[in-house]
XYZ file of C-alpha atoms in Angstrom:
515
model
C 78.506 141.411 63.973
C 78.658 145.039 63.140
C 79.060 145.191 67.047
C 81.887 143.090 67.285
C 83.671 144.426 64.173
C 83.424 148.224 65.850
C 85.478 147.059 68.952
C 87.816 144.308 68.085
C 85.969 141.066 69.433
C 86.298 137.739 67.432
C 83.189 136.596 66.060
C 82.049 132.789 66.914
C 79.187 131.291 64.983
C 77.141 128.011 65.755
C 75.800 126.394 62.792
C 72.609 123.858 62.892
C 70.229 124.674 61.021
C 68.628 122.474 57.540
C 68.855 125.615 55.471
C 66.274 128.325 54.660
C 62.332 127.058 53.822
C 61.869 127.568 49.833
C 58.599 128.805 49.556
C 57.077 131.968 48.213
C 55.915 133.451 51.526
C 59.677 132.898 52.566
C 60.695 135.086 49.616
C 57.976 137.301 49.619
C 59.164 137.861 53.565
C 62.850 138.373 52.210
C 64.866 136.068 53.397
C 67.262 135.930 50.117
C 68.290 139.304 50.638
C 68.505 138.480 54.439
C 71.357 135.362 53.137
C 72.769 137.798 50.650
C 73.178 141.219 53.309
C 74.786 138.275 55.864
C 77.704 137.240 53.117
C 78.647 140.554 52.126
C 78.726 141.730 55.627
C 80.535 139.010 56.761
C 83.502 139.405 54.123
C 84.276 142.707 54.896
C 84.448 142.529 58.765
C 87.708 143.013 60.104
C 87.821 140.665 62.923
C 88.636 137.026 63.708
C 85.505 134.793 62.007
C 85.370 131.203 63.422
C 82.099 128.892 62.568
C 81.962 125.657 64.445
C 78.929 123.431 62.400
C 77.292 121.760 65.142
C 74.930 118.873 64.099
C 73.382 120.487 60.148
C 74.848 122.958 57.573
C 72.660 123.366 55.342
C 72.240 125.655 51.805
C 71.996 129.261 52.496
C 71.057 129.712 55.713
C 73.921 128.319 57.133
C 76.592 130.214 54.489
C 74.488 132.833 55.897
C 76.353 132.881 58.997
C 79.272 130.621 57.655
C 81.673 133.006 55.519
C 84.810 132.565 57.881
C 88.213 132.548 58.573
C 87.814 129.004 59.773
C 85.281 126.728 59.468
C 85.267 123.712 61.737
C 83.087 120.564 61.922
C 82.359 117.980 64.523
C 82.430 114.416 63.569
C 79.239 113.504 62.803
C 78.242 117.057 61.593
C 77.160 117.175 57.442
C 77.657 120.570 55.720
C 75.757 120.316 52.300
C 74.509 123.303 49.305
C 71.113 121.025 48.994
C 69.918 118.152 51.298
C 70.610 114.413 50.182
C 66.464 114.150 50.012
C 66.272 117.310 47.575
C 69.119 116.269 45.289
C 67.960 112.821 44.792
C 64.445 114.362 44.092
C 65.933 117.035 41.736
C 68.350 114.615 39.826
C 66.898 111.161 40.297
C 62.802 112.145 40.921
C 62.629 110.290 43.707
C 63.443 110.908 47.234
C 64.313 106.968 47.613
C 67.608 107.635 46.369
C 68.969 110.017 48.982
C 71.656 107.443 49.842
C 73.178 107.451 46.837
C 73.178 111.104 46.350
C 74.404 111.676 49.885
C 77.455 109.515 48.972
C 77.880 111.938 45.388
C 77.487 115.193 47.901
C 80.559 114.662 50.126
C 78.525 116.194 52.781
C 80.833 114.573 55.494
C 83.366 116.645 57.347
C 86.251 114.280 56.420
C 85.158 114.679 52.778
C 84.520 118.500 52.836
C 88.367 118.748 54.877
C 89.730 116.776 51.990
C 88.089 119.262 49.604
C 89.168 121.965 51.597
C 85.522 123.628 52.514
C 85.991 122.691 55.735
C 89.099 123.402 58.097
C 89.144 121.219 60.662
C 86.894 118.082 62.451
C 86.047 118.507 66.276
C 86.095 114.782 67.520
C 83.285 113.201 69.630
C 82.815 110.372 72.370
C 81.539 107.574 71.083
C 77.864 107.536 70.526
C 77.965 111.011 69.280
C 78.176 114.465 71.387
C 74.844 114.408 73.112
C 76.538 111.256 74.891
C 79.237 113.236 76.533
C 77.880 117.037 76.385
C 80.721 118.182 78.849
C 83.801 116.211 76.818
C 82.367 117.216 73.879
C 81.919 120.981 74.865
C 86.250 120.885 76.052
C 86.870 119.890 72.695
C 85.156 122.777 70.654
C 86.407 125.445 73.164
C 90.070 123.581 72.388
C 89.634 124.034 68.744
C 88.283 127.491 69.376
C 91.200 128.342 71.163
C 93.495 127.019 68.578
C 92.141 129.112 65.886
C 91.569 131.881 67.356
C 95.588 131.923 68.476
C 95.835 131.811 64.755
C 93.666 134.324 63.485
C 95.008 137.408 66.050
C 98.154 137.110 65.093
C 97.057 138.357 61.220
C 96.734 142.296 60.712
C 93.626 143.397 59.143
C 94.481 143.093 55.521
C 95.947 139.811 55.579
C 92.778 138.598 57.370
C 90.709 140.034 54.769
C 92.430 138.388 52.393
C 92.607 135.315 54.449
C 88.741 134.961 54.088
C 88.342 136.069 50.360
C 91.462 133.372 49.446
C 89.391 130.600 51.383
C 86.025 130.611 49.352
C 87.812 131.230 45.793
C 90.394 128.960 45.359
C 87.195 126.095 45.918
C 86.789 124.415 42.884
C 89.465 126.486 41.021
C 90.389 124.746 38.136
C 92.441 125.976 34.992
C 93.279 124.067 31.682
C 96.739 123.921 29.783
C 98.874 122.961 33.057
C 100.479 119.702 32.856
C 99.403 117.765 35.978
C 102.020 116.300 38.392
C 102.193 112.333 38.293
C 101.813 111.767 41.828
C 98.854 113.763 41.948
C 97.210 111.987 39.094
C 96.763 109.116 41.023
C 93.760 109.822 42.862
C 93.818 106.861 44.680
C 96.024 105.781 47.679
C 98.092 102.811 46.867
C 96.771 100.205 49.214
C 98.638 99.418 51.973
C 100.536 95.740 51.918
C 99.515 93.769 55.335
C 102.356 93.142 57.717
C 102.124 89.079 58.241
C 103.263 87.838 61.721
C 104.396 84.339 60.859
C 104.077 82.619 64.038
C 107.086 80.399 64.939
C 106.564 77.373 66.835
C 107.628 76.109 70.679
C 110.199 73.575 69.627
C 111.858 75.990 66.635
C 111.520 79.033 69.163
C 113.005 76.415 71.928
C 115.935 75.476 69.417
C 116.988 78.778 68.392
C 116.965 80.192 72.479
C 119.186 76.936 73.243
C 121.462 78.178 70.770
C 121.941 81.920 71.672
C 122.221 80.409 75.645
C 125.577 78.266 74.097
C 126.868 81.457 72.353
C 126.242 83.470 75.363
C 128.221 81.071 77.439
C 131.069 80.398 75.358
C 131.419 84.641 74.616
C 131.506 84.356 78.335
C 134.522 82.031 78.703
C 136.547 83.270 75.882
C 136.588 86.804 76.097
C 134.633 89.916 77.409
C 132.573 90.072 74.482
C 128.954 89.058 74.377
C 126.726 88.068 71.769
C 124.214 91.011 72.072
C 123.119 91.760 68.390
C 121.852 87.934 68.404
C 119.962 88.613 72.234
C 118.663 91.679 71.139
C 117.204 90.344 67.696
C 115.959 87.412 69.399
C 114.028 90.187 72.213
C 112.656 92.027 69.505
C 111.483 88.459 67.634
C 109.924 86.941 71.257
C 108.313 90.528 71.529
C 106.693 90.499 68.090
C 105.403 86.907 68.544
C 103.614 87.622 72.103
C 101.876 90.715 70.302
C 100.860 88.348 68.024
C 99.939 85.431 70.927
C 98.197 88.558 72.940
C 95.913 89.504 69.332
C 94.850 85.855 68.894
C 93.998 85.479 72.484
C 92.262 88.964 72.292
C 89.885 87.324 69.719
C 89.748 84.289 71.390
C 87.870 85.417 74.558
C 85.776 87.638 72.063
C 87.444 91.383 73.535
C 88.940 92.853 70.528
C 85.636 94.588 69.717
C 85.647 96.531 72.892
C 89.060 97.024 73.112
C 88.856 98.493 69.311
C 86.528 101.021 70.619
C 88.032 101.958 73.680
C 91.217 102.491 71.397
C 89.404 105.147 69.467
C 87.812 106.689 72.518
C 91.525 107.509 73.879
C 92.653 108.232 70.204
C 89.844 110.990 70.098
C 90.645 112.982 73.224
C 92.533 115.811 72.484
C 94.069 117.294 75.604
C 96.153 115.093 77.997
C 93.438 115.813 80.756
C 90.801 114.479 78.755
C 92.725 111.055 78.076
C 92.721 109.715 81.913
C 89.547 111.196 82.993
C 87.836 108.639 86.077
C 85.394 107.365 83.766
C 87.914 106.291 80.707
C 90.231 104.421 83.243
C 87.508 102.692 85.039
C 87.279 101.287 81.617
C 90.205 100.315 81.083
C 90.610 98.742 84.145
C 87.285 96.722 83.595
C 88.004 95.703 80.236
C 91.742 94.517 81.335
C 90.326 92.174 84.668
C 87.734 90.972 82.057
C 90.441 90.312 79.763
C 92.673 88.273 82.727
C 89.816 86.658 84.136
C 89.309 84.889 80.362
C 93.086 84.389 79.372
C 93.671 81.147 80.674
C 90.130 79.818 78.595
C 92.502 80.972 75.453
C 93.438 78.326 73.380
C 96.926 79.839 72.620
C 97.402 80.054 76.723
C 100.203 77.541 77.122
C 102.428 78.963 74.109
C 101.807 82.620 75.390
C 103.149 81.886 79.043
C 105.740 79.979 77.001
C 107.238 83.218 75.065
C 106.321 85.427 77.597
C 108.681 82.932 80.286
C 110.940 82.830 77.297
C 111.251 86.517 77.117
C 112.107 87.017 81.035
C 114.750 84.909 80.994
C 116.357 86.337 77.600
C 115.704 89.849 79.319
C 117.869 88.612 82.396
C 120.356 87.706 79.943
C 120.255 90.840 78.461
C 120.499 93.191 81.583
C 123.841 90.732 82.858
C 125.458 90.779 79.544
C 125.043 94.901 79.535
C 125.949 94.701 83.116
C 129.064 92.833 81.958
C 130.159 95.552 79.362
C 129.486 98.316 81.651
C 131.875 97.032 84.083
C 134.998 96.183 81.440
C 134.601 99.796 80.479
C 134.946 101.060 84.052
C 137.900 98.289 84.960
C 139.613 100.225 81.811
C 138.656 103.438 83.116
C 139.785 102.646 86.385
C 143.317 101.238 84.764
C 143.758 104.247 82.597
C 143.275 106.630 85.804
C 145.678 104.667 87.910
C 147.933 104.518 85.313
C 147.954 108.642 85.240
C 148.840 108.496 89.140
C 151.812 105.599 88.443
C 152.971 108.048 85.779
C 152.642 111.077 87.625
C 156.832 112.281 88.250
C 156.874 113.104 91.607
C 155.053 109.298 92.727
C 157.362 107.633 89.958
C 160.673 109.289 91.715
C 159.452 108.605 95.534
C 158.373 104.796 94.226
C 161.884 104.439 92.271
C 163.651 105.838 95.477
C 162.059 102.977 97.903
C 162.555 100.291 95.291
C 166.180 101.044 95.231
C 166.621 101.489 98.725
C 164.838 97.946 98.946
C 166.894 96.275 96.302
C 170.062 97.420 98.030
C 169.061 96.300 101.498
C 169.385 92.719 100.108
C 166.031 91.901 101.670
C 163.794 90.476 99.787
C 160.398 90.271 102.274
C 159.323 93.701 102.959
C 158.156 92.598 106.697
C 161.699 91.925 107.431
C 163.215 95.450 106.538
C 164.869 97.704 108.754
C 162.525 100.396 110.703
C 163.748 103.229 108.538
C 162.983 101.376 105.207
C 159.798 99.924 106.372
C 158.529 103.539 107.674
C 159.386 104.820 104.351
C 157.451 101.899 102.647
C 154.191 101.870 104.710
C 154.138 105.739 104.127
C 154.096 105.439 100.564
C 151.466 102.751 100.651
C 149.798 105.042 102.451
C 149.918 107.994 100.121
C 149.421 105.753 97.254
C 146.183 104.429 98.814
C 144.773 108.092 99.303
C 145.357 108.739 95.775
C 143.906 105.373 94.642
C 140.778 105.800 96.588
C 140.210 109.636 95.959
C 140.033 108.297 92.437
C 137.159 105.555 92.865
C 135.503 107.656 95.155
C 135.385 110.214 92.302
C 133.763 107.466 89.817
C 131.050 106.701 92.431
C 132.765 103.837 94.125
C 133.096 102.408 97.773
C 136.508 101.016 99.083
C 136.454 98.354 100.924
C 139.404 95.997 102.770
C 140.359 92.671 100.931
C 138.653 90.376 103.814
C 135.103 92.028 103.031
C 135.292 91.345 99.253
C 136.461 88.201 99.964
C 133.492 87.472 102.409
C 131.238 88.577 100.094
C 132.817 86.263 97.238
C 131.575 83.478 99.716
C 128.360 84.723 100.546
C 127.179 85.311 96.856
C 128.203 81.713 96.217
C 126.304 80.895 98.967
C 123.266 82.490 97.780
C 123.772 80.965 94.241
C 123.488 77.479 95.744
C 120.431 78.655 97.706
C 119.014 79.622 95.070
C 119.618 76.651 93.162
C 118.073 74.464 96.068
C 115.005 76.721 95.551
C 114.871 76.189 91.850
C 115.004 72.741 92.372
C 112.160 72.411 94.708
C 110.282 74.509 92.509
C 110.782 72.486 89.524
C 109.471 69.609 91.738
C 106.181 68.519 90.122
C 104.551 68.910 92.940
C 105.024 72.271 93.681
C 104.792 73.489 90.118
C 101.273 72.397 89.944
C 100.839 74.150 93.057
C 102.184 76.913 91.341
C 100.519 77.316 88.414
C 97.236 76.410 90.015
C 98.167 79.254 92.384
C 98.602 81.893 88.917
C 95.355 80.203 87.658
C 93.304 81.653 90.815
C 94.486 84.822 90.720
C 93.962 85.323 87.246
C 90.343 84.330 87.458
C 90.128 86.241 90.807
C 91.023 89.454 89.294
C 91.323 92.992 91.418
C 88.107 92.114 93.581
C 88.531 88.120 94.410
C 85.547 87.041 96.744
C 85.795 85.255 99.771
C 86.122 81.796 98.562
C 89.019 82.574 95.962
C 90.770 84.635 98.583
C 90.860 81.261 101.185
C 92.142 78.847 98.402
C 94.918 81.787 97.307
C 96.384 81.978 100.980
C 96.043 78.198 101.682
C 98.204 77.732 98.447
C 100.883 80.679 99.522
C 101.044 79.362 102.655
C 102.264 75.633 101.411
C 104.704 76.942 98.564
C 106.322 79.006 101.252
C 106.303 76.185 103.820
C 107.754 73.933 100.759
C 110.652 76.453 100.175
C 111.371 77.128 103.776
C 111.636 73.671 104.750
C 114.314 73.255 101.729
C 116.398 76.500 102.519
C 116.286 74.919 105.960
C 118.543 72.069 105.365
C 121.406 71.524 108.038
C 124.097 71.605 105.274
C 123.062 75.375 104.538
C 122.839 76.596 107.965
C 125.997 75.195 108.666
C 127.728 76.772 105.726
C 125.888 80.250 107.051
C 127.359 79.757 110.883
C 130.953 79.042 109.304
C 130.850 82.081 107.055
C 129.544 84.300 109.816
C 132.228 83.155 112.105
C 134.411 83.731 109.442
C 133.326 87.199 108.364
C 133.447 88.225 112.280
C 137.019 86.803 112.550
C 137.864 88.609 109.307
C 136.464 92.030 111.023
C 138.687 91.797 113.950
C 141.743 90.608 112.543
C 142.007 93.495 110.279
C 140.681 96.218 112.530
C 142.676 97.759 114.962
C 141.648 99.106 119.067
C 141.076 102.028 117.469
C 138.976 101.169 114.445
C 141.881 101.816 112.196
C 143.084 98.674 109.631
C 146.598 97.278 111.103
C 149.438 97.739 109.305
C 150.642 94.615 108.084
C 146.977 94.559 105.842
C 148.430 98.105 104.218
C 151.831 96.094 103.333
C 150.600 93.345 102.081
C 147.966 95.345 100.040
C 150.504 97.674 98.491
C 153.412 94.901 98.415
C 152.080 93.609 94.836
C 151.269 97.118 93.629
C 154.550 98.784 93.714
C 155.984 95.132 92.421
């Protein structure tokens, strides 16, 4: 130590040791004056002092080399002035009640950090450090680290005083002061349980039915939509399938190993250490054990239930924000072709064509003289730059009228697809196909053997046959040949030789916007 304190290095001590033998040839050998040289040396070194108690602290000989700047325990590690065995035989003559005097000691390193003797705890794997030596080992060099940071930054006197502070304010006490209320109370209030009252199918099913008529008549009658009430009833579904999951958990008889792989993550201090190979093997185990059992739950039915609940609220959800996204950019869009219409150089040039219009006496712009009609198409044309240089600046794509309206059809068309496929689906038939199909790969988990893999392909391979055969109908395919003739005869009606659009799709475009 003298070493260390003549050229700067911190000082690192290991404690595990039961504490110096008290018996004369001991004494007669010195080791009290040994104890006593170690703490007075110890105070006045002028370097970084970090002890780390390993497994046992015990009396003098480990305050021997345990006067520090820092003292840090692992877990499991006790830290004690006399051993449980020795108290009990001192105070109750008898070594039977070390228990009890073990419990009077504090000897604990959450105890001592409560009283302040110790500084920190070192967490350990599960099973204690010897299980994980290596983990274990990363988390004392962590803490280490940590303190160390700490210490360097002092200059020599406050360190001193650093290390004198720590060992005499324990136990201070001083009479005469009044003592604060809140700290009177020893005790911790106890905590009041959070109860999850669990709502049932048809009240759940009542209250969904509900929200699905507000949601539709917000739709008709204006752009606003009901999302306070979807969002409430999100965060309700999500509560009750935390609740459905916990009961399930318990159940299939997990939550004991899922408690303890809880606190295994919990413990690990660096990010590394969290996701190490052998921690998400774990996981992954425990969570194809816990799959492979769900559907054995007695709570199955009403879990799928919510959690089929909760998709199609979430749907809701992500069209209704979908919906308010695009009224504000339709008003953004307004306002920012409303600052071109306003602009006073396009108001004169679309005043001067109006008038020129109005005293033509012809009302149908196609019928206009070439002069007047060159002068309208080249304002629709400067007027369309403008327009599109603005929803090309917001991220937008221009396209002609004839491919919007195509695509009007062909979303429609998909809807009632879609609605053929729901149907079939909602066949009994193929539902129990269905959920028999779910039910296999559930209990087949990540690694389904041969046998589970044949019966999960033959019962793909009939929903998909099921499905195809109803998307197959000759009603659909000829509503998909008429709208691809259509959309082709669309293309090359409003596309020129020379891939340009013709003009009389520019005039009647920009015919109703200068109206």
């Amino acid at each position: 130590m003298y070493y260390a304190d003549h050229h700067g290095f911190p000082i690192i001590t290991f404690i595990d040791t039961p504490g110096a033998y008290a018996d004369l040839k001991s004494e007669e050998l010195g080791q009290g004056e040994a104890i006593a040289q170690n703490l007075r040396t110890m105070f006045g070194l002028k370097v970084p002092i970090v002890s780390i108690v390993m497994g046992e602290g015990g009396s003098g000989g480990a305050l021997a080399i345990g006067c520090a700047n820092k003292l840090l325990m692992l877990e499991n590690a006790v830290f004690y002035v006399a051993s449980p065995e020795a108290c009990a035989a001192i105070l109750w003559k008898s070594a039977k009640a070390s228990p009890k005097a073990a419990e009077k000691l504090k000897i604990t390193a959450k105890e001592l950090c409560k009283l302040e003797v110790a500084d920190g705890i070192i967490p350990e794997p599960l099973g204690g450090a010897h299980a994980d030596p290596y983990w274990t080992s990363q988390q004392i060099k962590t803490a280490i680290v940590e303190s160390i940071d700490e210490l360097v930054k002092m200059d020599t006197e406050k360190l001193l005083k650093h290390r004198a502070q720590k060992f005499r304010k324990l136990g201070g006490f001083q009479e005469g002061i009044p003592i604060d209320p809140k700290k009177k109370v020893n005790m911790k209030k106890k905590e009041e349980a959070i109860v999850v009252s669990k709502t049932s199918e048809v009240e759940l099913r009542d209250e969904v039915q509900k929200l699905k008529q507000q949601i539709q008549k917000a739709g008709k009658a204006s752009a606003d939509h009901p999302e306070p009430g979807l969002n409430e009833m999100i965060e309700k579904l999500k509560r009750e399938i935390d609740y459905e999951y916990e009961e399930a958990v318990k159940a299939v008889g997990l939550e004991d190993k899922i408690v303890m792989l809880h606190e295994e993550v919990a413990k690990a201090r660096n990010l590394k250490d969290q996701l190490t190979p052998a921690l998400k093997e774990k996981i992954e185990q425990l969570n194809d054990e816990f799959n492979k059992n769900l559907s054995t739950a007695p709570n199955y039915s009403s879990l799928k239930y919510k959690l089929d609940m909760l998709k199609e609220l979430s749907k809701a959800q992500n069209m209704s924000e979908k919906s308010t996204n695009t009224d504000k950019l339709k008003a953004e869009i307004d306002k920012r072709f409303k600052e071109v219409m306003d602009r006073p150089d396009l108001k004169q040039k679309i005043e001067t064509v109006k008038g020129e219009i109005a005293k033509s006496g012809v009302s149908d712009v196609v019928n206009l003289n070439q002069d007047l009609k060159e002068k309208f198409v080249q304002l629709s044309k400067e007027l369309d730059s403008e327009f599109k240089a603005i929803l090309e600046s917001m991220g937008l794509q221009v396209y002609p009228r004839s491919a919007l309206e195509a695509k009007a059809k062909l979303d429609a068309l998909n809807e009632e697809t879609d609605m053929i496929i729901e149907d079939v689906i909602n066949s009994s038939s193929l539902k129990d196909k269905i959920d028999l199909l779910k039910m296999e790969v559930a209990s087949a988990g990540n690694a389904p053997d041969a046998e589970s893999k044949n019966k999960i392909q033959a019962l793909e391979a009939e929903i998909k046959q099921a499905v195809a055969e109803a998307v197959s109908s000759p009603e659909l395919k000829e509503k998909y040949e008429k709208l691809q003739a259509e959309i082709l005869e669309a293309t090359k009606s409003s596309v020129g030789s020379d891939g340009s659009l013709k003009q009389t799709a520019a005039l009647s475009e920009y015919e109703i916007l200068i109206k």
